[in-house]
Every structure is written in C-alpha cells, then in structure tokens.
PDB file of C-alpha atoms in Angstrom:
ATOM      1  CA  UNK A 181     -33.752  36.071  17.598  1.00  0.00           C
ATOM      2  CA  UNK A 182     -30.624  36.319  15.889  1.00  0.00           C
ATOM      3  CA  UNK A 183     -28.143  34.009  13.822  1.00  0.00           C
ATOM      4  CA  UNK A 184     -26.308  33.704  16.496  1.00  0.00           C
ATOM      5  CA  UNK A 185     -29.173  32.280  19.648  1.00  0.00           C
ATOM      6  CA  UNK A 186     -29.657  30.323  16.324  1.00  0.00           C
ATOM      7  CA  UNK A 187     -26.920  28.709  16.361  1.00  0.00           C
ATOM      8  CA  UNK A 188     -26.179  28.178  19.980  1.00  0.00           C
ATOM      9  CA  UNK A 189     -25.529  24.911  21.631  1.00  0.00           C
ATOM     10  CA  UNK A 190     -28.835  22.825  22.780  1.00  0.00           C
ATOM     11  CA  UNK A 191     -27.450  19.968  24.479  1.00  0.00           C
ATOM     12  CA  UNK A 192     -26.790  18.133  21.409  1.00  0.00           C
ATOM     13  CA  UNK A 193     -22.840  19.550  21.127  1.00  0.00           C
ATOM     14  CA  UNK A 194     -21.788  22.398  18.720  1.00  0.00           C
ATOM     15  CA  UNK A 195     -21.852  19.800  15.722  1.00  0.00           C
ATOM     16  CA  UNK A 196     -25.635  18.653  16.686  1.00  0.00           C
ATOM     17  CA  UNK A 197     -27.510  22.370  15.911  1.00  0.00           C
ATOM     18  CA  UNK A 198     -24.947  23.232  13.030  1.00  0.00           C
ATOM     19  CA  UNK A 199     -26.025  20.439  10.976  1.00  0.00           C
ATOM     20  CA  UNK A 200     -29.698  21.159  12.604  1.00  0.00           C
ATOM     21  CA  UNK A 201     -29.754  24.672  10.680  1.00  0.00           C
ATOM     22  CA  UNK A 202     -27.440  23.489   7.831  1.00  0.00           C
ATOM     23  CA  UNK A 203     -30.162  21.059   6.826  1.00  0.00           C
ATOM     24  CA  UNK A 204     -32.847  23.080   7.780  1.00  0.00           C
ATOM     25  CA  UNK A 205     -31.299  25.793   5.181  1.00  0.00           C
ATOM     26  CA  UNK A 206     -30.943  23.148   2.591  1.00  0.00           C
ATOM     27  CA  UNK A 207     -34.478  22.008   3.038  1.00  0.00           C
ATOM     28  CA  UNK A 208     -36.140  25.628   2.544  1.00  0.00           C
ATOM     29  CA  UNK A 209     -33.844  25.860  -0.711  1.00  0.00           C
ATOM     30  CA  UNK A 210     -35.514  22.555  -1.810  1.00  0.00           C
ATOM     31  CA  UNK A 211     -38.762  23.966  -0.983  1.00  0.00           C
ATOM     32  CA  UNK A 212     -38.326  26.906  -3.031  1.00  0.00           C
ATOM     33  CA  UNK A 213     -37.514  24.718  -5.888  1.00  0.00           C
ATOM     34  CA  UNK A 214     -40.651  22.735  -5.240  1.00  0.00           C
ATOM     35  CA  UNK A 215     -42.464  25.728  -4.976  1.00  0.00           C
ATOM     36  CA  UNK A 216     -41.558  27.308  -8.190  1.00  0.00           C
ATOM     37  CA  UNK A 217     -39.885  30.835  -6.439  1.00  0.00           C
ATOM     38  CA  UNK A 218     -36.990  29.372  -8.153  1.00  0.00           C
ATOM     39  CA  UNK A 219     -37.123  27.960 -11.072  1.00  0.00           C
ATOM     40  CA  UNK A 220     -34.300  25.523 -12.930  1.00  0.00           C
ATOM     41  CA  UNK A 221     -31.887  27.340 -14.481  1.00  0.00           C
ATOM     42  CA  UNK A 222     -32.343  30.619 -12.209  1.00  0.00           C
ATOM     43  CA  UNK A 223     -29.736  32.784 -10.204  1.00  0.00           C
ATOM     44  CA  UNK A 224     -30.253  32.204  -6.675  1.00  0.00           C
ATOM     45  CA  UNK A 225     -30.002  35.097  -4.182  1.00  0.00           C
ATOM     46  CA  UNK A 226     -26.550  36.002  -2.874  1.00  0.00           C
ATOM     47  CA  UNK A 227     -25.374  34.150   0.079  1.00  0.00           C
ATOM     48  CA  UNK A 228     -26.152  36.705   2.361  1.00  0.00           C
ATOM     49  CA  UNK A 229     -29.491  37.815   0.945  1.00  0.00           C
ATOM     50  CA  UNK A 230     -30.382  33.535   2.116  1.00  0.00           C
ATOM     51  CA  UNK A 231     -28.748  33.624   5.183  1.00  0.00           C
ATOM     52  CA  UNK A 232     -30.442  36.856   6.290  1.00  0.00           C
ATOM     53  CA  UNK A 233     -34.221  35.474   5.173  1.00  0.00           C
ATOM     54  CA  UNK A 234     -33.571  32.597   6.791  1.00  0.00           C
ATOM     55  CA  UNK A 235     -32.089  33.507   9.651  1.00  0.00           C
ATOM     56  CA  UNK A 236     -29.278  31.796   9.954  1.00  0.00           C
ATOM     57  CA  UNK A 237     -25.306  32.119   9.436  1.00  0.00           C
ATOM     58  CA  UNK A 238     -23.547  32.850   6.553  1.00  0.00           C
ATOM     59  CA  UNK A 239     -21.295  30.004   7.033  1.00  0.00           C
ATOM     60  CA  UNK A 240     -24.362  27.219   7.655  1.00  0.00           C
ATOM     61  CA  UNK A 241     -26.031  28.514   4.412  1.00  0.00           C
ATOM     62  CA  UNK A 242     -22.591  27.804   2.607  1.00  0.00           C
ATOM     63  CA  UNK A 243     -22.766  24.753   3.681  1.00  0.00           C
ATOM     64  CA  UNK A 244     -26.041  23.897   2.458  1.00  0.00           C
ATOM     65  CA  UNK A 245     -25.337  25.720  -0.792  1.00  0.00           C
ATOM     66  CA  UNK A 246     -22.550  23.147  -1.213  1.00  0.00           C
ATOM     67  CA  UNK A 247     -24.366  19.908  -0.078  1.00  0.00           C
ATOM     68  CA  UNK A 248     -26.841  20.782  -2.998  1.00  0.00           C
ATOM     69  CA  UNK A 249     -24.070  21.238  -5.332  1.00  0.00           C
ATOM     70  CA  UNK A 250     -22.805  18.058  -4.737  1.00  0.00           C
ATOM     71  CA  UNK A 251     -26.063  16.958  -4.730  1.00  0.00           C
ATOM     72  CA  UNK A 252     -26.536  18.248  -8.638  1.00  0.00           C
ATOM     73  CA  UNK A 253     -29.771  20.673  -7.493  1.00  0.00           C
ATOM     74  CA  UNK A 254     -27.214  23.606  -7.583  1.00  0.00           C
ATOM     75  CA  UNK A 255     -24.159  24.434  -9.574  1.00  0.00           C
ATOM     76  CA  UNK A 256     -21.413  27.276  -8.820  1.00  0.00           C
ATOM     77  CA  UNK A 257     -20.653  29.222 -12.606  1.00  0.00           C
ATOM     78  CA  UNK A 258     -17.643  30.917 -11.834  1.00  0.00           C
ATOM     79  CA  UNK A 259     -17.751  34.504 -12.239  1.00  0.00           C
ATOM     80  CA  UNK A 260     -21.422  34.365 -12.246  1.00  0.00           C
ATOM     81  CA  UNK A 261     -23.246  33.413  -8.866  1.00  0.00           C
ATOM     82  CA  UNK A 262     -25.010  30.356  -8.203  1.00  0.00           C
ATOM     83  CA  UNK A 263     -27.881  28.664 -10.222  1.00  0.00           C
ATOM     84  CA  UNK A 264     -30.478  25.946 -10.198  1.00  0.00           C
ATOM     85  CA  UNK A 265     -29.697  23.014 -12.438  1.00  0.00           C
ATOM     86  CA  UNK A 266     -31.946  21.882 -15.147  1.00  0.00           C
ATOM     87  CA  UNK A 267     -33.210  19.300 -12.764  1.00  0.00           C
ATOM     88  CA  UNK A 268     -32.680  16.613 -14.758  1.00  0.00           C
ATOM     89  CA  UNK A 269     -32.741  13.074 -13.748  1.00  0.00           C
ATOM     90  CA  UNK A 270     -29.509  12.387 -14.476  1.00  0.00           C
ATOM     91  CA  UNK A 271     -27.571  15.098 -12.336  1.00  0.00           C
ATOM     92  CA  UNK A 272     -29.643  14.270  -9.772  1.00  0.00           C
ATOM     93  CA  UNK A 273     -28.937  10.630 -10.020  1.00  0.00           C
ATOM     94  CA  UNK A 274     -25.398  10.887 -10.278  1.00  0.00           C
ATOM     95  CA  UNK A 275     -24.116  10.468  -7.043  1.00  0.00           C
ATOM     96  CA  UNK A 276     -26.370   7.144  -7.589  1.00  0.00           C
ATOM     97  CA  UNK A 277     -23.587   5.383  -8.958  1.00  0.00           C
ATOM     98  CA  UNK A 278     -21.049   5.484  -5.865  1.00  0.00           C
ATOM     99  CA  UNK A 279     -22.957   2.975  -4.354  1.00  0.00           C
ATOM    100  CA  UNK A 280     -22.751   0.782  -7.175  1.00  0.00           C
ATOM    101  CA  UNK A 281     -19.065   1.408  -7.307  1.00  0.00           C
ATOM    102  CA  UNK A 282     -18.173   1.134  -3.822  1.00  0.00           C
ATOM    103  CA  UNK A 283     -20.956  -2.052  -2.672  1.00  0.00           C
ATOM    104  CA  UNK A 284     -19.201  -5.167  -1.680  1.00  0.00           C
ATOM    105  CA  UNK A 285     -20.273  -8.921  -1.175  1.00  0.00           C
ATOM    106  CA  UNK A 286     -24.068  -9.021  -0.386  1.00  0.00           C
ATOM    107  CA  UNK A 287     -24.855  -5.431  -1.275  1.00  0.00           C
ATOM    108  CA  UNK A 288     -23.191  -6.379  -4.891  1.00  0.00           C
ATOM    109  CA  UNK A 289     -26.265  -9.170  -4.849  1.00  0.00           C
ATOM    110  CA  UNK A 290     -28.923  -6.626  -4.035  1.00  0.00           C
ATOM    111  CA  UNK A 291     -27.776  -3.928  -6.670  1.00  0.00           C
ATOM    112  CA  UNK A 292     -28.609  -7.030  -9.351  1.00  0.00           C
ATOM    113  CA  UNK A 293     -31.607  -7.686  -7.757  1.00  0.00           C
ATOM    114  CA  UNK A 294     -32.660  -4.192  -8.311  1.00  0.00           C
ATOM    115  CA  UNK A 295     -31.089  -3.717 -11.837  1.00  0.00           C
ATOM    116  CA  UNK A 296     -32.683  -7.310 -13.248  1.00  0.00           C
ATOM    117  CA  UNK A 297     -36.490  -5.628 -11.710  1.00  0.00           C
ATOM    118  CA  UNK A 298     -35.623  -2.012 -13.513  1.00  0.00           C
ATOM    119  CA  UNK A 299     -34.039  -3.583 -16.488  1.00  0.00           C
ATOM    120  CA  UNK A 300     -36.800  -6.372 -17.011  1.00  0.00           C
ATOM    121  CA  UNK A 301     -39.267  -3.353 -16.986  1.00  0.00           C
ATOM    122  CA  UNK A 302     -37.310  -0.782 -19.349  1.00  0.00           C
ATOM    123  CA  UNK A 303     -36.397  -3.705 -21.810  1.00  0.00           C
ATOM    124  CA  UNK A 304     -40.503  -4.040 -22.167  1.00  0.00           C
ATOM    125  CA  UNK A 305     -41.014  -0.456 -22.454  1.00  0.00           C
ATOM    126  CA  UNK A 306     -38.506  -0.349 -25.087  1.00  0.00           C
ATOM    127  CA  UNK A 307     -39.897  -3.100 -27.138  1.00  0.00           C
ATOM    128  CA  UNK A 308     -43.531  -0.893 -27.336  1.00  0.00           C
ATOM    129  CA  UNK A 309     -41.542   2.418 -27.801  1.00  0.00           C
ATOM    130  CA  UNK A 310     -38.618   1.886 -29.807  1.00  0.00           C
ATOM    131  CA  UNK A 311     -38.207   3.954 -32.933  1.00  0.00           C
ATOM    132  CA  UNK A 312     -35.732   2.473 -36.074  1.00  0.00           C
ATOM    133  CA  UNK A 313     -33.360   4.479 -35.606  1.00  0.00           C
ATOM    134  CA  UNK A 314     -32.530   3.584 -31.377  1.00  0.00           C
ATOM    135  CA  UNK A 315     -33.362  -0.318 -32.977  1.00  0.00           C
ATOM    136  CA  UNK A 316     -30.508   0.344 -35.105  1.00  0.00           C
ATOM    137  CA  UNK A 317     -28.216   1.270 -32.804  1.00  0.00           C
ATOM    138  CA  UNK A 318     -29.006  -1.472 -30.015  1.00  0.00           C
ATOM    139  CA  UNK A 319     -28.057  -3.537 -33.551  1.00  0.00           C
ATOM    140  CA  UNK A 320     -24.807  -1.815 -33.988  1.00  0.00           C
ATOM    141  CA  UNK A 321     -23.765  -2.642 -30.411  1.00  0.00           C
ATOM    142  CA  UNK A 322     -24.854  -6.353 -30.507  1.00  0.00           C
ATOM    143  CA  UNK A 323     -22.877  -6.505 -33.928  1.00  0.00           C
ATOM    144  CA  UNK A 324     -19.661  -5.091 -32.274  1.00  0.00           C
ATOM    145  CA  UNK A 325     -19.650  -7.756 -29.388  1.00  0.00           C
ATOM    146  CA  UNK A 326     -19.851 -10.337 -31.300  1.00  0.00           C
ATOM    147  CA  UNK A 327     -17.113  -9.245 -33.649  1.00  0.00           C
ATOM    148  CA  UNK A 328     -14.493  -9.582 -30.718  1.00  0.00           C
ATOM    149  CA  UNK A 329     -13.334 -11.568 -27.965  1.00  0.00           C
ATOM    150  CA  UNK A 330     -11.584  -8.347 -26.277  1.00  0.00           C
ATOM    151  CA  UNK A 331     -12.860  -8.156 -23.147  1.00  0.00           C
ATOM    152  CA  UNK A 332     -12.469  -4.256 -23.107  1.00  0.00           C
ATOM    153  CA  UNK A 333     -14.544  -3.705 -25.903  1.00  0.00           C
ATOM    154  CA  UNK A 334     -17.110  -6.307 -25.324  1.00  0.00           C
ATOM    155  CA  UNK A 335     -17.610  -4.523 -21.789  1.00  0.00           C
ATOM    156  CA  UNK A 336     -17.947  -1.490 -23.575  1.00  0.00           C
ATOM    157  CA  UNK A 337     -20.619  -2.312 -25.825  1.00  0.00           C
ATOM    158  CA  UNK A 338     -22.306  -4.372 -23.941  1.00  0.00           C
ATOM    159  CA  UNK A 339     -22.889  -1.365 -21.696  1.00  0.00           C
ATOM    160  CA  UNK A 340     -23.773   0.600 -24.724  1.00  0.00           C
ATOM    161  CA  UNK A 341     -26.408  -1.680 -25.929  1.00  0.00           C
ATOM    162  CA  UNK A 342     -28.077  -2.167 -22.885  1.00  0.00           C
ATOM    163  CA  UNK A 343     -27.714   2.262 -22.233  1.00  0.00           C
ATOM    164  CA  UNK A 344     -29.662   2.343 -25.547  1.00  0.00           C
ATOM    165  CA  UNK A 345     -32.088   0.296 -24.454  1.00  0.00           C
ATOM    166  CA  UNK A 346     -32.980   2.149 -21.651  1.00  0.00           C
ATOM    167  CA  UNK A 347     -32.940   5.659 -23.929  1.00  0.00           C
ATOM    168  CA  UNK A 348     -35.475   3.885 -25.791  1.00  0.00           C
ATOM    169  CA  UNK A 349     -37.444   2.936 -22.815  1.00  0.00           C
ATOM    170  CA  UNK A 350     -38.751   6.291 -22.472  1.00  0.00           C
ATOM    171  CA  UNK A 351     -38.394   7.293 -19.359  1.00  0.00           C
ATOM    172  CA  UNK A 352     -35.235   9.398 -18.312  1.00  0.00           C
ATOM    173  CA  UNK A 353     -35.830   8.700 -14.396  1.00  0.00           C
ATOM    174  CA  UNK A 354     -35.163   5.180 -14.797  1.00  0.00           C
ATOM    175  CA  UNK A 355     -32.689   5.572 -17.588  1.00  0.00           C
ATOM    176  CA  UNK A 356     -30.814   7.414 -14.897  1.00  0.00           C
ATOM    177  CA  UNK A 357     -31.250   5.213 -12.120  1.00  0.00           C
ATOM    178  CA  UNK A 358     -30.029   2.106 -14.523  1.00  0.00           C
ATOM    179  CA  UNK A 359     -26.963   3.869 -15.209  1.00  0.00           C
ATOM    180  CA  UNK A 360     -26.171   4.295 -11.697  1.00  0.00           C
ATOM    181  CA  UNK A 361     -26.602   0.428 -11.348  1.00  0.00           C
ATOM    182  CA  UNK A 362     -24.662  -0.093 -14.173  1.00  0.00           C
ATOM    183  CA  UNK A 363     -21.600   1.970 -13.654  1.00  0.00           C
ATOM    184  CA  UNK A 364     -18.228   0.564 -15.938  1.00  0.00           C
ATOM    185  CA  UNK A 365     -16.604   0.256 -12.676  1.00  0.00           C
ATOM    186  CA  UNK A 366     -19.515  -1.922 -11.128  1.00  0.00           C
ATOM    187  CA  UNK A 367     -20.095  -3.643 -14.432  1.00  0.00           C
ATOM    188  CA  UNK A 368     -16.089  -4.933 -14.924  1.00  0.00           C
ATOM    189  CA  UNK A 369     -15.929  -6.149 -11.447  1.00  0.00           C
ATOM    190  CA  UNK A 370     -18.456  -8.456 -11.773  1.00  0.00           C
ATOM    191  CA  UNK A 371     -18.749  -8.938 -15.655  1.00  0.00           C
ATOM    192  CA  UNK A 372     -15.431  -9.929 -16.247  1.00  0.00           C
ATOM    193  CA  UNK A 373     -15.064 -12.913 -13.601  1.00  0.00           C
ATOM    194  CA  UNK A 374     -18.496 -14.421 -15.141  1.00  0.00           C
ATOM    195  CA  UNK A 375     -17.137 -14.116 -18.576  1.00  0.00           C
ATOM    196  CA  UNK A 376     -14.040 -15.880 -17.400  1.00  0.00           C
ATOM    197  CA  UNK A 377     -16.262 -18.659 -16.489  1.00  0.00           C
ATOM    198  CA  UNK A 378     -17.149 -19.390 -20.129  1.00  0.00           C
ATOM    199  CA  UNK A 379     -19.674 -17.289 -19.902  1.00  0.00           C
ATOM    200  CA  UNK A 380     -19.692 -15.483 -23.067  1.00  0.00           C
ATOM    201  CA  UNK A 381     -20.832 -17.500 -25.695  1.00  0.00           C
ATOM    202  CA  UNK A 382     -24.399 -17.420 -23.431  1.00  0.00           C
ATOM    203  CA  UNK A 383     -23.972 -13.742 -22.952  1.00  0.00           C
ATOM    204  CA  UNK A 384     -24.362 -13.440 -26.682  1.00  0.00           C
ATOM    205  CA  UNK A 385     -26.998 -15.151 -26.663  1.00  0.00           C
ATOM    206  CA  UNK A 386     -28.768 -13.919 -24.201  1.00  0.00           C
ATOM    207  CA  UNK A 387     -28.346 -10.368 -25.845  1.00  0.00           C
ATOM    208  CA  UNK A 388     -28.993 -11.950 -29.237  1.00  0.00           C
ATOM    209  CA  UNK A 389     -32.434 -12.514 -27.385  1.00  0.00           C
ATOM    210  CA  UNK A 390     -33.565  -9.382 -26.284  1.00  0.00           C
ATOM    211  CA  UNK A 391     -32.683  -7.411 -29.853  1.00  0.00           C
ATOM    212  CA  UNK A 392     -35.133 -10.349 -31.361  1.00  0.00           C
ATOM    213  CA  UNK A 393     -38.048  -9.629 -28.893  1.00  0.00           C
ATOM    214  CA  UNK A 394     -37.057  -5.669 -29.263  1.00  0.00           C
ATOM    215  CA  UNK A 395     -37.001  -6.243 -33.077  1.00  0.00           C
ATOM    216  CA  UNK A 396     -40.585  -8.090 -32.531  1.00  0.00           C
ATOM    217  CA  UNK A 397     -41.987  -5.325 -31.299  1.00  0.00           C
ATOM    218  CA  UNK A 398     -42.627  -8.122 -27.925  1.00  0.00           C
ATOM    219  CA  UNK A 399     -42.931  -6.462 -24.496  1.00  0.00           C
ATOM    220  CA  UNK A 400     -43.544  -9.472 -22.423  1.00  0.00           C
ATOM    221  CA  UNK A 401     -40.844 -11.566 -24.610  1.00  0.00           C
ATOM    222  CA  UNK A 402     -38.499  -8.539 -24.046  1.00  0.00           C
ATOM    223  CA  UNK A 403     -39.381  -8.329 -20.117  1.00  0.00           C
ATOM    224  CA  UNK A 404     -38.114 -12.069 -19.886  1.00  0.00           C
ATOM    225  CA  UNK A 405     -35.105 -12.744 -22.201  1.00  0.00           C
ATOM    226  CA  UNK A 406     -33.857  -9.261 -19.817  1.00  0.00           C
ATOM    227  CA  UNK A 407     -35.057 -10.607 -16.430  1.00  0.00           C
ATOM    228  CA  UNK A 408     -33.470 -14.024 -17.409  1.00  0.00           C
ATOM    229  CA  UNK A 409     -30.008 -12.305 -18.568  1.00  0.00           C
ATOM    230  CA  UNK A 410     -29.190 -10.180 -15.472  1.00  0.00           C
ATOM    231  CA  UNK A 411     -30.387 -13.355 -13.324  1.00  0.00           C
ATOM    232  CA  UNK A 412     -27.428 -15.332 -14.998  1.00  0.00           C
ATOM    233  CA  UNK A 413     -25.636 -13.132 -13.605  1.00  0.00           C
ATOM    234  CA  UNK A 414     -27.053 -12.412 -10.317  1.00  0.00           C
ATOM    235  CA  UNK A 415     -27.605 -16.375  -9.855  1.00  0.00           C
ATOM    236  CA  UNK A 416     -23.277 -16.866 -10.881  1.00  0.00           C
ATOM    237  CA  UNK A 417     -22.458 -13.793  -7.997  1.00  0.00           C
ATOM    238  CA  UNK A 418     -24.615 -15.681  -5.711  1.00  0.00           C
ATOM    239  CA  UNK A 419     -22.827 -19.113  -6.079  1.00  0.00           C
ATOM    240  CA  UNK A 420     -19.514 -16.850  -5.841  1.00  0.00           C
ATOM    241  CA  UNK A 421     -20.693 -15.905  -2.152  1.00  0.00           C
ATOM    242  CA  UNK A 422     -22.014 -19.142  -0.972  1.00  0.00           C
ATOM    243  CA  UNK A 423     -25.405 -17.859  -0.839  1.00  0.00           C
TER     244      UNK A 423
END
C-alpha cells in the first residue's frame, strides 16, 4: 500500500495515525543508529529517499526528522543536509535539564533526591580517579567561594566545583545527567533561599569536606561528606514544604 492508505484514519482521529507513523518513522531512524547503517556524524538520506523506504509521507518523516533534532540524535547544517550527532551524552541529555528548570514543590524534592544518590556516587568515583590537575581546579573553585560573600559568584562556583567533580568522576553519562539536575536556573531557586537562612558558613564547610576526602584519595569519605551536603539541602526544601 501506499503513503497515503498509510496514513488514513483508523478510528483513532486524523491526529491518532499521524503521530502513529511519525513515531514509527522516528523509531526506524533510531534503529538505524543502533544498528550501525548510520553511523554518528553521517549524512542521512534525503527526506524523500526516508519517506519512500519507509513508506510513509514526506511530511510525517519531517516530523520525525525534527523530533530527533530536538532530541540532539540529529542536527540540520544549513546548506548541507542532515547528520547524526556525535552521540554524546551530553546532547542527548540536554533537554534533561527542563525538568529541573520547570519542577515545582514536590517534584523540586525528588530532583534532590536523585541528585544527592548520583552526586554521592560521582563524588566517590572522583576521589579513586582524580588526576592533579582536575584536584586543582575543584581547589580553585572552593578558594573563590570562600573569597566572597556575593551570592552571584558563590552560585557560580559552587556549580563549577561540583561540575568538576563530576568531569573527574569519569563517566560522561552521569556527568551529563548531573548537569541536568543541576541547572543555574534550578540551582538559584533553591540555593539562594537556603543561603539566606544562614546557611553559608555550613555550605563552606560542607564543600571544605569533600575537597579533603577528594584530596585523601577517600571514596567512601567522599560518598558521605556529598550525600550529607545535598541532604542539607534536600532536608531545608523539605521543611520549606511542610513535608
């Protein structure tokens, strides 16, 4: 059958068999990928030459084409056609971080919950992996926030220090999934009312913590002084709800 007795109606209304095919179209692109018929960084066929293998529209396999763009599987080069992304973590991921930005009230709570677990962990991998030089710069960070009582620039380093942890860690999945949980957006909103609780002289040294067990080459000591920094946290945003 055609594109067309593809596309028809089932039942469902026009908008049920559209986004039927549409994902159907986006799935078999993902499979490819998978597969290895295309590989990151390749060309993908024209438009057409996809909609005609598959057997579907021109206009459903646009849509899928986009959905993976925004996804950060595909990317448009102007000029130049459309091509599979390195793949990395991070692109993928990206999108990640509108839920962080965007979570209210309880949700806020479980995004902690998640971030202390994933944090905990990468703060212990870092303490076995870390190299002098991503030591240093975890040092340079911790330095900078305790040379200021800017709340600006404390935010940003303290992001910083705990990004370079994470680099450290090893392990770019995670890496990528922390920064999601730890967007600046998500990070000020609830940062900046625990600091204003007095908060900050503990912050330090709480932080002041994990560089010593990091410095000590400690996994387990590292794993804690982390778990127990983002629970302050968590514990304060808890209170906050009446939870």
């Amino acid at each position: 059958m055609g594109a067309a007795a593809d596309e028809a109606p089932s039942g469902g209304g026009p908008a049920g068999p559209k986004g039927t095919v549409t994902q159907r179209a986006i799935e078999r692109i993902k499979a490819m990928i998978a597969e290895g018929s295309l590989e990151p960084g390749r060309r993908l066929p024209t438009e057409r030459e996809l909609a005609a293998s598959l057997g579907i529209s021109r206009s459903s396999m646009r849509e899928a084409i986009r959905a993976l763009t925004v996804l950060g599987v595909l990317e448009a080069r102007h000029g130049s056609g459309i091509y599979v992304t390195g793949l990395r973590a991070a692109d993928l991921l990206e999108t990640f971080g509108v839920v962080a930005d965007l979570s209210q009230g309880e949700r806020l709570v479980e995004l902690l919950e998640v971030r202390r677990v994933l944090e905990a962990t990468a703060t212990a991998l870092a303490a076995a992996r870390i190299t002098p030089e991503h030591l240093a710069e975890v040092e340079e960070h911790l330095a900078a926030m305790d040379a200021t009582d800017d709340p600006d620039r404390i935010l940003a380093h303290d992001l910083a220090f705990h990004r370079a942890i994470a680099v450290a860690a090893g392990n770019e999945t995670m890496a990528a999934i922390l920064e999601g949980l730890s967007t600046r957006t998500f990070r000020a909103r609830v940062w900046r009312g625990y600091q204003e609780e007095g908060a900050i002289a503990r912050t330090r040294r709480e932080h002041a913590a994990i560089h010593r067990a990091l410095a000590a080459r400690d996994p387990e000591a590292a794993r804690a002084a982390a778990a127990a920094h983002v629970s302050e946290v968590e514990q304060w945003l808890r209170g906050r709800l009446g939870r």
